[in-house]
PDB file of C-alpha atoms in Angstrom:
ATOM      1  CA  MET A   1     -32.493 -13.101  30.491  1.00 39.00           C
ATOM      2  CA  GLY A   2     -34.238 -14.386  33.635  1.00 43.00           C
ATOM      3  CA  ILE A   3     -35.596 -11.858  36.088  1.00 41.00           C
ATOM      4  CA  ALA A   4     -32.945 -13.281  38.696  1.00 42.00           C
ATOM      5  CA  ALA A   5     -30.103 -12.615  36.262  1.00 38.00           C
ATOM      6  CA  ILE A   6     -31.489  -9.085  35.724  1.00 40.00           C
ATOM      7  CA  GLY A   7     -31.547  -8.475  39.502  1.00 46.00           C
ATOM      8  CA  ILE A   8     -27.884  -9.602  39.987  1.00 41.00           C
ATOM      9  CA  GLY A   9     -26.954  -7.351  36.969  1.00 45.00           C
ATOM     10  CA  LEU A  10     -28.667  -4.316  38.605  1.00 49.00           C
ATOM     11  CA  LEU A  11     -26.995  -4.965  41.934  1.00 48.00           C
ATOM     12  CA  LEU A  12     -23.742  -5.331  40.457  1.00 44.00           C
ATOM     13  CA  TYR A  13     -24.265  -2.097  38.333  1.00 48.00           C
ATOM     14  CA  ALA A  14     -25.310  -0.290  41.668  1.00 49.00           C
ATOM     15  CA  GLY A  15     -22.451  -1.586  43.705  1.00 48.00           C
ATOM     16  CA  THR A  16     -19.529  -0.693  41.390  1.00 44.00           C
ATOM     17  CA  ALA A  17     -20.182   3.100  40.792  1.00 48.00           C
ATOM     18  CA  GLY A  18     -17.667   5.262  42.570  1.00 49.00           C
ATOM     19  CA  SER A  19     -15.746   2.425  43.814  1.00 45.00           C
ATOM     20  CA  GLY A  20     -11.904   2.962  44.028  1.00 48.00           C
ATOM     21  CA  ARG A  21     -12.062   6.819  44.488  1.00 55.00           C
ATOM     22  CA  VAL A  22      -9.134   8.118  46.398  1.00 55.00           C
ATOM     23  CA  PRO A  23     -10.250   9.382  49.838  1.00 58.00           C
ATOM     24  CA  ILE A  24      -9.588  13.132  50.597  1.00 59.00           C
ATOM     25  CA  ARG A  25      -8.335  14.506  53.998  1.00 62.00           C
ATOM     26  CA  GLN A  26     -11.202  16.201  55.992  1.00 55.00           C
ATOM     27  CA  ASP A  27      -8.833  19.207  56.560  1.00 61.00           C
ATOM     28  CA  GLU A  28      -7.769  19.402  52.955  1.00 77.00           C
ATOM     29  CA  LEU A  29     -10.327  21.914  51.877  1.00 91.00           C
ATOM     30  CA  THR A  30     -12.344  24.739  53.620  1.00 96.00           C
ATOM     31  CA  ILE A  31     -15.976  24.991  52.687  1.00 97.00           C
ATOM     32  CA  PRO A  32     -15.309  28.208  50.512  1.00 97.00           C
ATOM     33  CA  ALA A  33     -12.379  26.338  48.699  1.00 97.00           C
ATOM     34  CA  TRP A  34     -14.740  23.336  48.134  1.00 98.00           C
ATOM     35  CA  GLU A  35     -17.359  25.622  46.686  1.00 98.00           C
ATOM     36  CA  ALA A  36     -14.925  27.394  44.512  1.00 98.00           C
ATOM     37  CA  LEU A  37     -13.651  23.870  43.283  1.00 98.00           C
ATOM     38  CA  TRP A  38     -17.362  22.935  42.377  1.00 98.00           C
ATOM     39  CA  THR A  39     -17.828  26.278  40.718  1.00 99.00           C
ATOM     40  CA  LYS A  40     -14.671  25.550  38.486  1.00 98.00           C
ATOM     41  CA  VAL A  41     -16.225  22.297  37.491  1.00 98.00           C
ATOM     42  CA  LEU A  42     -19.391  23.823  36.546  1.00 98.00           C
ATOM     43  CA  GLU A  43     -18.074  26.829  34.585  1.00 98.00           C
ATOM     44  CA  ARG A  44     -15.799  24.530  32.791  1.00 97.00           C
ATOM     45  CA  HIS A  45     -18.421  21.602  31.896  1.00 97.00           C
ATOM     46  CA  VAL A  46     -21.778  23.445  31.930  1.00 97.00           C
ATOM     47  CA  ASP A  47     -23.024  25.755  29.334  1.00 95.00           C
ATOM     48  CA  ASP A  48     -25.395  28.751  29.818  1.00 93.00           C
ATOM     49  CA  ALA A  49     -28.276  26.541  28.844  1.00 92.00           C
ATOM     50  CA  GLY A  50     -27.474  23.940  31.488  1.00 94.00           C
ATOM     51  CA  HIS A  51     -26.248  21.304  29.267  1.00 96.00           C
ATOM     52  CA  VAL A  52     -23.385  19.137  30.586  1.00 98.00           C
ATOM     53  CA  ASP A  53     -20.019  18.390  28.771  1.00 97.00           C
ATOM     54  CA  PHE A  54     -19.955  14.834  29.911  1.00 97.00           C
ATOM     55  CA  ALA A  55     -17.473  13.807  27.219  1.00 95.00           C
ATOM     56  CA  GLY A  56     -15.170  16.328  28.603  1.00 95.00           C
ATOM     57  CA  LEU A  57     -15.764  15.295  32.229  1.00 96.00           C
ATOM     58  CA  ALA A  58     -15.138  11.423  31.293  1.00 94.00           C
ATOM     59  CA  ARG A  59     -11.689  12.719  29.881  1.00 94.00           C
ATOM     60  CA  ASP A  60     -10.727  15.024  32.812  1.00 93.00           C
ATOM     61  CA  HIS A  61     -12.603  14.499  35.899  1.00 94.00           C
ATOM     62  CA  HIS A  62      -9.963  15.144  38.425  1.00 95.00           C
ATOM     63  CA  ASP A  63     -11.577  18.278  39.979  1.00 96.00           C
ATOM     64  CA  LEU A  64     -14.986  16.474  40.203  1.00 97.00           C
ATOM     65  CA  ASP A  65     -13.286  13.657  41.973  1.00 97.00           C
ATOM     66  CA  ARG A  66     -12.028  15.956  44.617  1.00 96.00           C
ATOM     67  CA  VAL A  67     -15.361  17.605  44.885  1.00 97.00           C
ATOM     68  CA  VAL A  68     -17.153  14.172  45.427  1.00 97.00           C
ATOM     69  CA  ALA A  69     -14.252  12.938  47.632  1.00 96.00           C
ATOM     70  CA  PHE A  70     -14.833  15.798  50.016  1.00 97.00           C
ATOM     71  CA  VAL A  71     -18.596  15.237  50.227  1.00 97.00           C
ATOM     72  CA  ALA A  72     -17.790  11.647  51.193  1.00 96.00           C
ATOM     73  CA  ALA A  73     -15.834  12.835  54.153  1.00 95.00           C
ATOM     74  CA  VAL A  74     -17.626  15.914  55.276  1.00 96.00           C
ATOM     75  CA  ASP A  75     -21.132  16.853  55.825  1.00 97.00           C
ATOM     76  CA  PRO A  76     -23.252  18.818  58.322  1.00 98.00           C
ATOM     77  CA  VAL A  77     -23.717  15.736  60.454  1.00 97.00           C
ATOM     78  CA  SER A  78     -20.027  14.472  60.606  1.00 95.00           C
ATOM     79  CA  GLN A  79     -18.575  18.124  60.799  1.00 95.00           C
ATOM     80  CA  PRO A  80     -21.234  20.308  62.300  1.00 97.00           C
ATOM     81  CA  GLN A  81     -18.917  23.151  63.296  1.00 96.00           C
ATOM     82  CA  ARG A  82     -18.300  23.862  59.524  1.00 96.00           C
ATOM     83  CA  PHE A  83     -21.956  24.559  58.954  1.00 98.00           C
ATOM     84  CA  PRO A  84     -23.178  27.125  61.596  1.00 97.00           C
ATOM     85  CA  ASP A  85     -26.736  27.847  60.263  1.00 98.00           C
ATOM     86  CA  ARG A  86     -29.416  26.528  58.123  1.00 98.00           C
ATOM     87  CA  SER A  87     -28.383  28.199  54.922  1.00 98.00           C
ATOM     88  CA  SER A  88     -24.855  26.856  55.228  1.00 98.00           C
ATOM     89  CA  ARG A  89     -26.236  23.373  55.575  1.00 99.00           C
ATOM     90  CA  LEU A  90     -28.942  23.660  52.889  1.00 99.00           C
ATOM     91  CA  ALA A  91     -26.371  25.055  50.296  1.00 99.00           C
ATOM     92  CA  TYR A  92     -23.934  22.370  51.029  1.00 99.00           C
ATOM     93  CA  TYR A  93     -26.529  19.568  50.524  1.00 99.00           C
ATOM     94  CA  LEU A  94     -27.824  21.031  47.225  1.00 99.00           C
ATOM     95  CA  ASP A  95     -24.232  21.299  45.981  1.00 99.00           C
ATOM     96  CA  ALA A  96     -23.574  17.802  46.945  1.00 99.00           C
ATOM     97  CA  TYR A  97     -26.624  16.407  45.475  1.00 99.00           C
ATOM     98  CA  ASN A  98     -25.873  18.099  42.125  1.00 99.00           C
ATOM     99  CA  ALA A  99     -22.185  16.983  42.277  1.00 99.00           C
ATOM    100  CA  LEU A 100     -22.998  13.340  43.164  1.00 99.00           C
ATOM    101  CA  ALA A 101     -25.550  12.984  40.218  1.00 98.00           C
ATOM    102  CA  MET A 102     -23.035  14.551  37.864  1.00 98.00           C
ATOM    103  CA  ASP A 103     -20.451  12.072  39.151  1.00 98.00           C
ATOM    104  CA  GLY A 104     -22.915   9.203  39.062  1.00 98.00           C
ATOM    105  CA  VAL A 105     -23.561   9.754  35.383  1.00 97.00           C
ATOM    106  CA  VAL A 106     -19.950   9.805  34.534  1.00 97.00           C
ATOM    107  CA  GLU A 107     -19.291   6.600  36.643  1.00 96.00           C
ATOM    108  CA  ALA A 108     -22.073   4.854  34.571  1.00 95.00           C
ATOM    109  CA  GLY A 109     -20.492   5.666  31.473  1.00 95.00           C
ATOM    110  CA  VAL A 110     -22.955   8.560  30.410  1.00 95.00           C
ATOM    111  CA  PRO A 111     -25.829   6.509  29.524  1.00 96.00           C
ATOM    112  CA  ALA A 112     -28.339   7.908  26.884  1.00 96.00           C
ATOM    113  CA  SER A 113     -31.122   7.836  29.557  1.00 96.00           C
ATOM    114  CA  LEU A 114     -31.907   7.389  33.281  1.00 96.00           C
ATOM    115  CA  GLY A 115     -35.254   6.094  32.552  1.00 94.00           C
ATOM    116  CA  GLY A 116     -36.642   2.787  32.964  1.00 94.00           C
ATOM    117  CA  TRP A 117     -34.534   0.305  35.091  1.00 94.00           C
ATOM    118  CA  ARG A 118     -31.792   2.791  35.151  1.00 94.00           C
ATOM    119  CA  LYS A 119     -34.011   5.173  37.136  1.00 95.00           C
ATOM    120  CA  PHE A 120     -34.494   2.424  39.764  1.00 95.00           C
ATOM    121  CA  VAL A 121     -30.788   1.721  40.155  1.00 97.00           C
ATOM    122  CA  PHE A 122     -29.396   5.305  39.950  1.00 97.00           C
ATOM    123  CA  PHE A 123     -31.813   6.846  42.351  1.00 98.00           C
ATOM    124  CA  TYR A 124     -32.823   4.199  44.721  1.00 97.00           C
ATOM    125  CA  LEU A 125     -30.282   1.409  44.753  1.00 97.00           C
ATOM    126  CA  GLN A 126     -26.892   3.068  44.115  1.00 97.00           C
ATOM    127  CA  LYS A 127     -25.445   4.617  47.346  1.00 98.00           C
ATOM    128  CA  PHE A 128     -23.150   7.652  47.476  1.00 98.00           C
ATOM    129  CA  ALA A 129     -20.719   8.384  50.324  1.00 97.00           C
ATOM    130  CA  VAL A 130     -21.714  11.508  52.181  1.00 98.00           C
ATOM    131  CA  GLY A 131     -20.191  12.418  55.461  1.00 96.00           C
ATOM    132  CA  GLY A 132     -18.732   8.907  55.961  1.00 95.00           C
ATOM    133  CA  LYS A 133     -22.150   7.275  55.443  1.00 97.00           C
ATOM    134  CA  ARG A 134     -23.680   5.612  52.477  1.00 98.00           C
ATOM    135  CA  ILE A 135     -27.083   7.181  51.123  1.00 98.00           C
ATOM    136  CA  SER A 136     -29.097   7.079  47.759  1.00 98.00           C
ATOM    137  CA  LEU A 137     -29.902  10.147  45.894  1.00 99.00           C
ATOM    138  CA  TYR A 138     -33.621   9.405  46.564  1.00 98.00           C
ATOM    139  CA  ASP A 139     -32.876   9.269  50.377  1.00 98.00           C
ATOM    140  CA  LEU A 140     -30.729  12.549  50.182  1.00 99.00           C
ATOM    141  CA  GLU A 141     -33.421  14.429  48.735  1.00 99.00           C
ATOM    142  CA  ASN A 142     -36.471  12.901  50.726  1.00 98.00           C
ATOM    143  CA  ASP A 143     -34.875  12.372  54.128  1.00 98.00           C
ATOM    144  CA  VAL A 144     -32.350  15.454  54.152  1.00 98.00           C
ATOM    145  CA  LEU A 145     -33.276  18.118  51.844  1.00 99.00           C
ATOM    146  CA  ARG A 146     -37.198  18.106  51.649  1.00 98.00           C
ATOM    147  CA  PRO A 147     -37.665  17.932  55.507  1.00 98.00           C
ATOM    148  CA  MET A 148     -35.698  21.331  55.433  1.00 98.00           C
ATOM    149  CA  GLY A 149     -38.965  22.836  54.327  1.00 96.00           C
ATOM    150  CA  ASP A 150     -38.005  25.045  51.352  1.00 98.00           C
ATOM    151  CA  GLU A 151     -39.889  24.079  48.206  1.00 98.00           C
ATOM    152  CA  ARG A 152     -37.287  26.270  46.059  1.00 99.00           C
ATOM    153  CA  ILE A 153     -35.014  23.271  46.194  1.00 99.00           C
ATOM    154  CA  HIS A 154     -37.034  21.712  43.471  1.00 99.00           C
ATOM    155  CA  PHE A 155     -35.953  24.341  41.156  1.00 99.00           C
ATOM    156  CA  VAL A 156     -32.265  23.746  41.621  1.00 98.00           C
ATOM    157  CA  LEU A 157     -31.934  20.130  42.366  1.00 98.00           C
ATOM    158  CA  ASN A 158     -30.464  18.362  39.074  1.00 98.00           C
ATOM    159  CA  CYS A 159     -30.294  14.912  38.319  1.00 96.00           C
ATOM    160  CA  MET A 160     -28.682  15.538  35.070  1.00 98.00           C
ATOM    161  CA  VAL A 161     -31.697  14.662  32.763  1.00 98.00           C
ATOM    162  CA  VAL A 162     -33.355  16.830  30.243  1.00 97.00           C
ATOM    163  CA  SER A 163     -36.447  17.856  32.246  1.00 97.00           C
ATOM    164  CA  CYS A 164     -34.483  18.814  35.465  1.00 98.00           C
ATOM    165  CA  PRO A 165     -34.186  22.469  36.322  1.00 98.00           C
ATOM    166  CA  ARG A 166     -31.401  24.313  34.533  1.00 96.00           C
ATOM    167  CA  LEU A 167     -28.115  23.486  36.195  1.00 96.00           C
ATOM    168  CA  PRO A 168     -26.412  26.653  37.409  1.00 95.00           C
ATOM    169  CA  ARG A 169     -22.893  27.425  36.655  1.00 96.00           C
ATOM    170  CA  THR A 170     -21.817  28.531  40.126  1.00 98.00           C
ATOM    171  CA  ALA A 171     -21.987  26.814  43.620  1.00 99.00           C
ATOM    172  CA  PHE A 172     -24.650  27.624  46.114  1.00 99.00           C
ATOM    173  CA  THR A 173     -23.282  29.319  49.098  1.00 99.00           C
ATOM    174  CA  ALA A 174     -24.634  30.364  52.549  1.00 98.00           C
ATOM    175  CA  LYS A 175     -24.277  34.051  51.876  1.00 98.00           C
ATOM    176  CA  ALA A 176     -25.960  34.161  48.492  1.00 99.00           C
ATOM    177  CA  LEU A 177     -28.430  31.322  48.975  1.00 99.00           C
ATOM    178  CA  GLN A 178     -31.719  33.175  49.350  1.00 98.00           C
ATOM    179  CA  ARG A 179     -31.079  35.119  46.166  1.00 98.00           C
ATOM    180  CA  GLN A 180     -29.816  32.191  44.381  1.00 99.00           C
ATOM    181  CA  LEU A 181     -33.027  30.327  45.079  1.00 99.00           C
ATOM    182  CA  ASP A 182     -35.304  33.145  44.276  1.00 98.00           C
ATOM    183  CA  ASP A 183     -33.443  33.675  41.034  1.00 97.00           C
ATOM    184  CA  ALA A 184     -33.786  30.042  40.268  1.00 98.00           C
ATOM    185  CA  ARG A 185     -37.504  29.949  40.774  1.00 98.00           C
ATOM    186  CA  ARG A 186     -38.147  32.945  38.556  1.00 96.00           C
ATOM    187  CA  ALA A 187     -35.805  31.340  35.868  1.00 96.00           C
ATOM    188  CA  PHE A 188     -37.680  28.062  36.086  1.00 97.00           C
ATOM    189  CA  LEU A 189     -41.278  29.375  35.971  1.00 97.00           C
ATOM    190  CA  ALA A 190     -40.322  31.732  33.121  1.00 95.00           C
ATOM    191  CA  GLU A 191     -39.307  28.696  30.894  1.00 96.00           C
ATOM    192  CA  ARG A 192     -42.111  27.596  28.548  1.00 95.00           C
ATOM    193  CA  ARG A 193     -41.070  24.036  28.987  1.00 96.00           C
ATOM    194  CA  ASN A 194     -42.050  24.343  32.602  1.00 98.00           C
ATOM    195  CA  VAL A 195     -45.036  26.607  32.383  1.00 98.00           C
ATOM    196  CA  ARG A 196     -47.225  27.077  29.391  1.00 98.00           C
ATOM    197  CA  VAL A 197     -50.720  28.553  29.507  1.00 97.00           C
ATOM    198  CA  ASP A 198     -53.351  27.460  26.702  1.00 97.00           C
ATOM    199  CA  ARG A 199     -55.984  29.987  27.012  1.00 96.00           C
ATOM    200  CA  GLN A 200     -58.144  28.539  24.247  1.00 96.00           C
ATOM    201  CA  ARG A 201     -58.407  25.221  25.839  1.00 97.00           C
ATOM    202  CA  HIS A 202     -58.468  26.743  29.593  1.00 98.00           C
ATOM    203  CA  GLU A 203     -55.357  24.675  30.437  1.00 98.00           C
ATOM    204  CA  VAL A 204     -52.069  25.117  31.971  1.00 98.00           C
ATOM    205  CA  TRP A 205     -49.174  22.863  31.400  1.00 99.00           C
ATOM    206  CA  LEU A 206     -46.621  22.515  34.324  1.00 99.00           C
ATOM    207  CA  SER A 207     -43.376  20.659  34.516  1.00 98.00           C
ATOM    208  CA  ASP A 208     -43.869  17.258  36.196  1.00 98.00           C
ATOM    209  CA  ILE A 209     -41.945  18.407  39.058  1.00 99.00           C
ATOM    210  CA  PHE A 210     -45.070  19.986  40.362  1.00 99.00           C
ATOM    211  CA  ALA A 211     -46.735  16.560  40.135  1.00 98.00           C
ATOM    212  CA  PHE A 212     -43.983  14.844  42.007  1.00 98.00           C
ATOM    213  CA  TYR A 213     -43.889  17.352  44.864  1.00 98.00           C
ATOM    214  CA  THR A 214     -47.212  18.778  44.801  1.00 98.00           C
ATOM    215  CA  ARG A 215     -47.451  18.591  48.654  1.00 98.00           C
ATOM    216  CA  ASP A 216     -44.334  20.632  49.100  1.00 98.00           C
ATOM    217  CA  PHE A 217     -45.907  23.585  46.999  1.00 98.00           C
ATOM    218  CA  LEU A 218     -49.207  23.298  48.596  1.00 98.00           C
ATOM    219  CA  ASP A 219     -47.389  23.995  52.163  1.00 97.00           C
ATOM    220  CA  HIS A 220     -47.007  27.571  50.528  1.00 97.00           C
ATOM    221  CA  ALA A 221     -49.993  28.185  48.511  1.00 98.00           C
ATOM    222  CA  PRO A 222     -53.678  26.912  48.338  1.00 98.00           C
ATOM    223  CA  SER A 223     -53.151  25.423  44.714  1.00 98.00           C
ATOM    224  CA  LEU A 224     -50.432  24.993  42.197  1.00 98.00           C
ATOM    225  CA  ILE A 225     -51.892  27.647  39.998  1.00 98.00           C
ATOM    226  CA  ALA A 226     -51.890  30.089  43.029  1.00 98.00           C
ATOM    227  CA  TYR A 227     -48.226  29.279  43.734  1.00 98.00           C
ATOM    228  CA  VAL A 228     -47.214  29.685  40.118  1.00 98.00           C
ATOM    229  CA  ASN A 229     -49.046  32.985  39.908  1.00 97.00           C
ATOM    230  CA  ARG A 230     -47.205  34.512  42.845  1.00 96.00           C
ATOM    231  CA  TYR A 231     -44.063  34.741  40.459  1.00 95.00           C
ATOM    232  CA  ARG A 232     -45.847  35.806  37.113  1.00 90.00           C
ATOM    233  CA  THR A 233     -46.770  39.069  35.722  1.00 88.00           C
ATOM    234  CA  SER A 234     -49.695  37.557  33.816  1.00 90.00           C
ATOM    235  CA  ALA A 235     -51.845  35.602  36.172  1.00 94.00           C
ATOM    236  CA  ILE A 236     -53.214  32.225  35.138  1.00 97.00           C
ATOM    237  CA  PRO A 237     -57.178  31.905  35.778  1.00 96.00           C
ATOM    238  CA  PRO A 238     -57.739  29.687  38.828  1.00 94.00           C
ATOM    239  CA  GLY A 239     -60.229  27.661  36.965  1.00 95.00           C
ATOM    240  CA  PHE A 240     -57.893  26.492  34.344  1.00 98.00           C
ATOM    241  CA  ARG A 241     -57.184  22.780  34.171  1.00 98.00           C
ATOM    242  CA  VAL A 242     -53.632  21.611  35.374  1.00 98.00           C
ATOM    243  CA  ARG A 243     -51.769  19.314  33.187  1.00 98.00           C
ATOM    244  CA  PHE A 244     -48.356  17.962  33.417  1.00 98.00           C
ATOM    245  CA  TYR A 245     -45.559  17.477  30.904  1.00 98.00           C
ATOM    246  CA  GLU A 246     -44.175  13.913  30.627  1.00 97.00           C
ATOM    247  CA  TYR A 247     -40.679  13.906  32.270  1.00 97.00           C
ATOM    248  CA  ASP A 248     -37.726  13.351  29.916  1.00 98.00           C
ATOM    249  CA  TRP A 249     -35.228  11.302  31.468  1.00 98.00           C
ATOM    250  CA  THR A 250     -32.683  11.718  28.633  1.00 97.00           C
ATOM    251  CA  VAL A 251     -29.278  12.422  29.943  1.00 97.00           C
ATOM    252  CA  ASN A 252     -28.644  16.143  29.613  1.00 96.00           C
ATOM    253  CA  ALA A 253     -25.331  15.703  27.608  1.00 95.00           C
ATOM    254  CA  ARG A 254     -24.272  18.649  25.607  1.00 86.00           C
ATOM    255  CA  ALA A 255     -23.642  16.692  22.457  1.00 72.00           C
ATOM    256  CA  ARG A 256     -27.235  15.088  22.546  1.00 59.00           C
ATOM    257  CA  VAL A 257     -29.389  17.861  23.467  1.00 50.00           C
ATOM    258  CA  ARG A 258     -30.204  21.190  22.001  1.00 47.00           C
ATOM    259  CA  ARG A 259     -32.950  22.444  24.255  1.00 46.00           C
ATOM    260  CA  PRO A 260     -33.778  26.071  23.448  1.00 42.00           C
ATOM    261  CA  ALA A 261     -32.846  28.693  25.949  1.00 39.00           C
ATOM    262  CA  VAL A 262     -36.249  30.222  26.572  1.00 40.00           C
TER     263      VAL A 262
END
């Protein structure tokens, strides 16, 4: 297959995702009702280890459709009166990102992986409706969420692959957001797949998330080791070499993945 044909195929793939969804009225749900609906989806289709029942979602996605349709109509830009403070805006965008990523995987037919060419399509080319405008997941993260200045978002944003942080089973809310983000950070740093110290080799292995977003973490600490040490009971020596786990882009489908709940 020629490069031109591949390019056309990628554009068609990106352009069809999410098409045909029935719009939702902007006044149909309150923000608390929308959060409750998203929590319902999470509780039904996500287990305690963060694995997603995509097979079940593919069969019954009515509630997820409503969650995503609301995001398409409402956001802090289009409806600022619904989001009176920073916490309400941040909580909404975090929930919206995770819901759109989940929906995107379902719409794509639950591929085995989002690596390779699918990464480019899924995160860069594919556009999702947010508050009446179209935006990619990449731009939602980098142009909307990261500028809000809270590095803890990287412990909760979930693009539905194995190396992402564990997907929570409840929605983020303005009232509980600070506790939720602190809890997520502690849980992330406690997992061996994200932080592993090899004292014999004088090395520390970190999730590739720390490599992707080093700048965000260094805004809050002089080094990655210093940042991690703030939330550990056993300090990592500052002279240890930092290495990064290779990111696993396998889709985090419950039937495929049996990641240990460390």
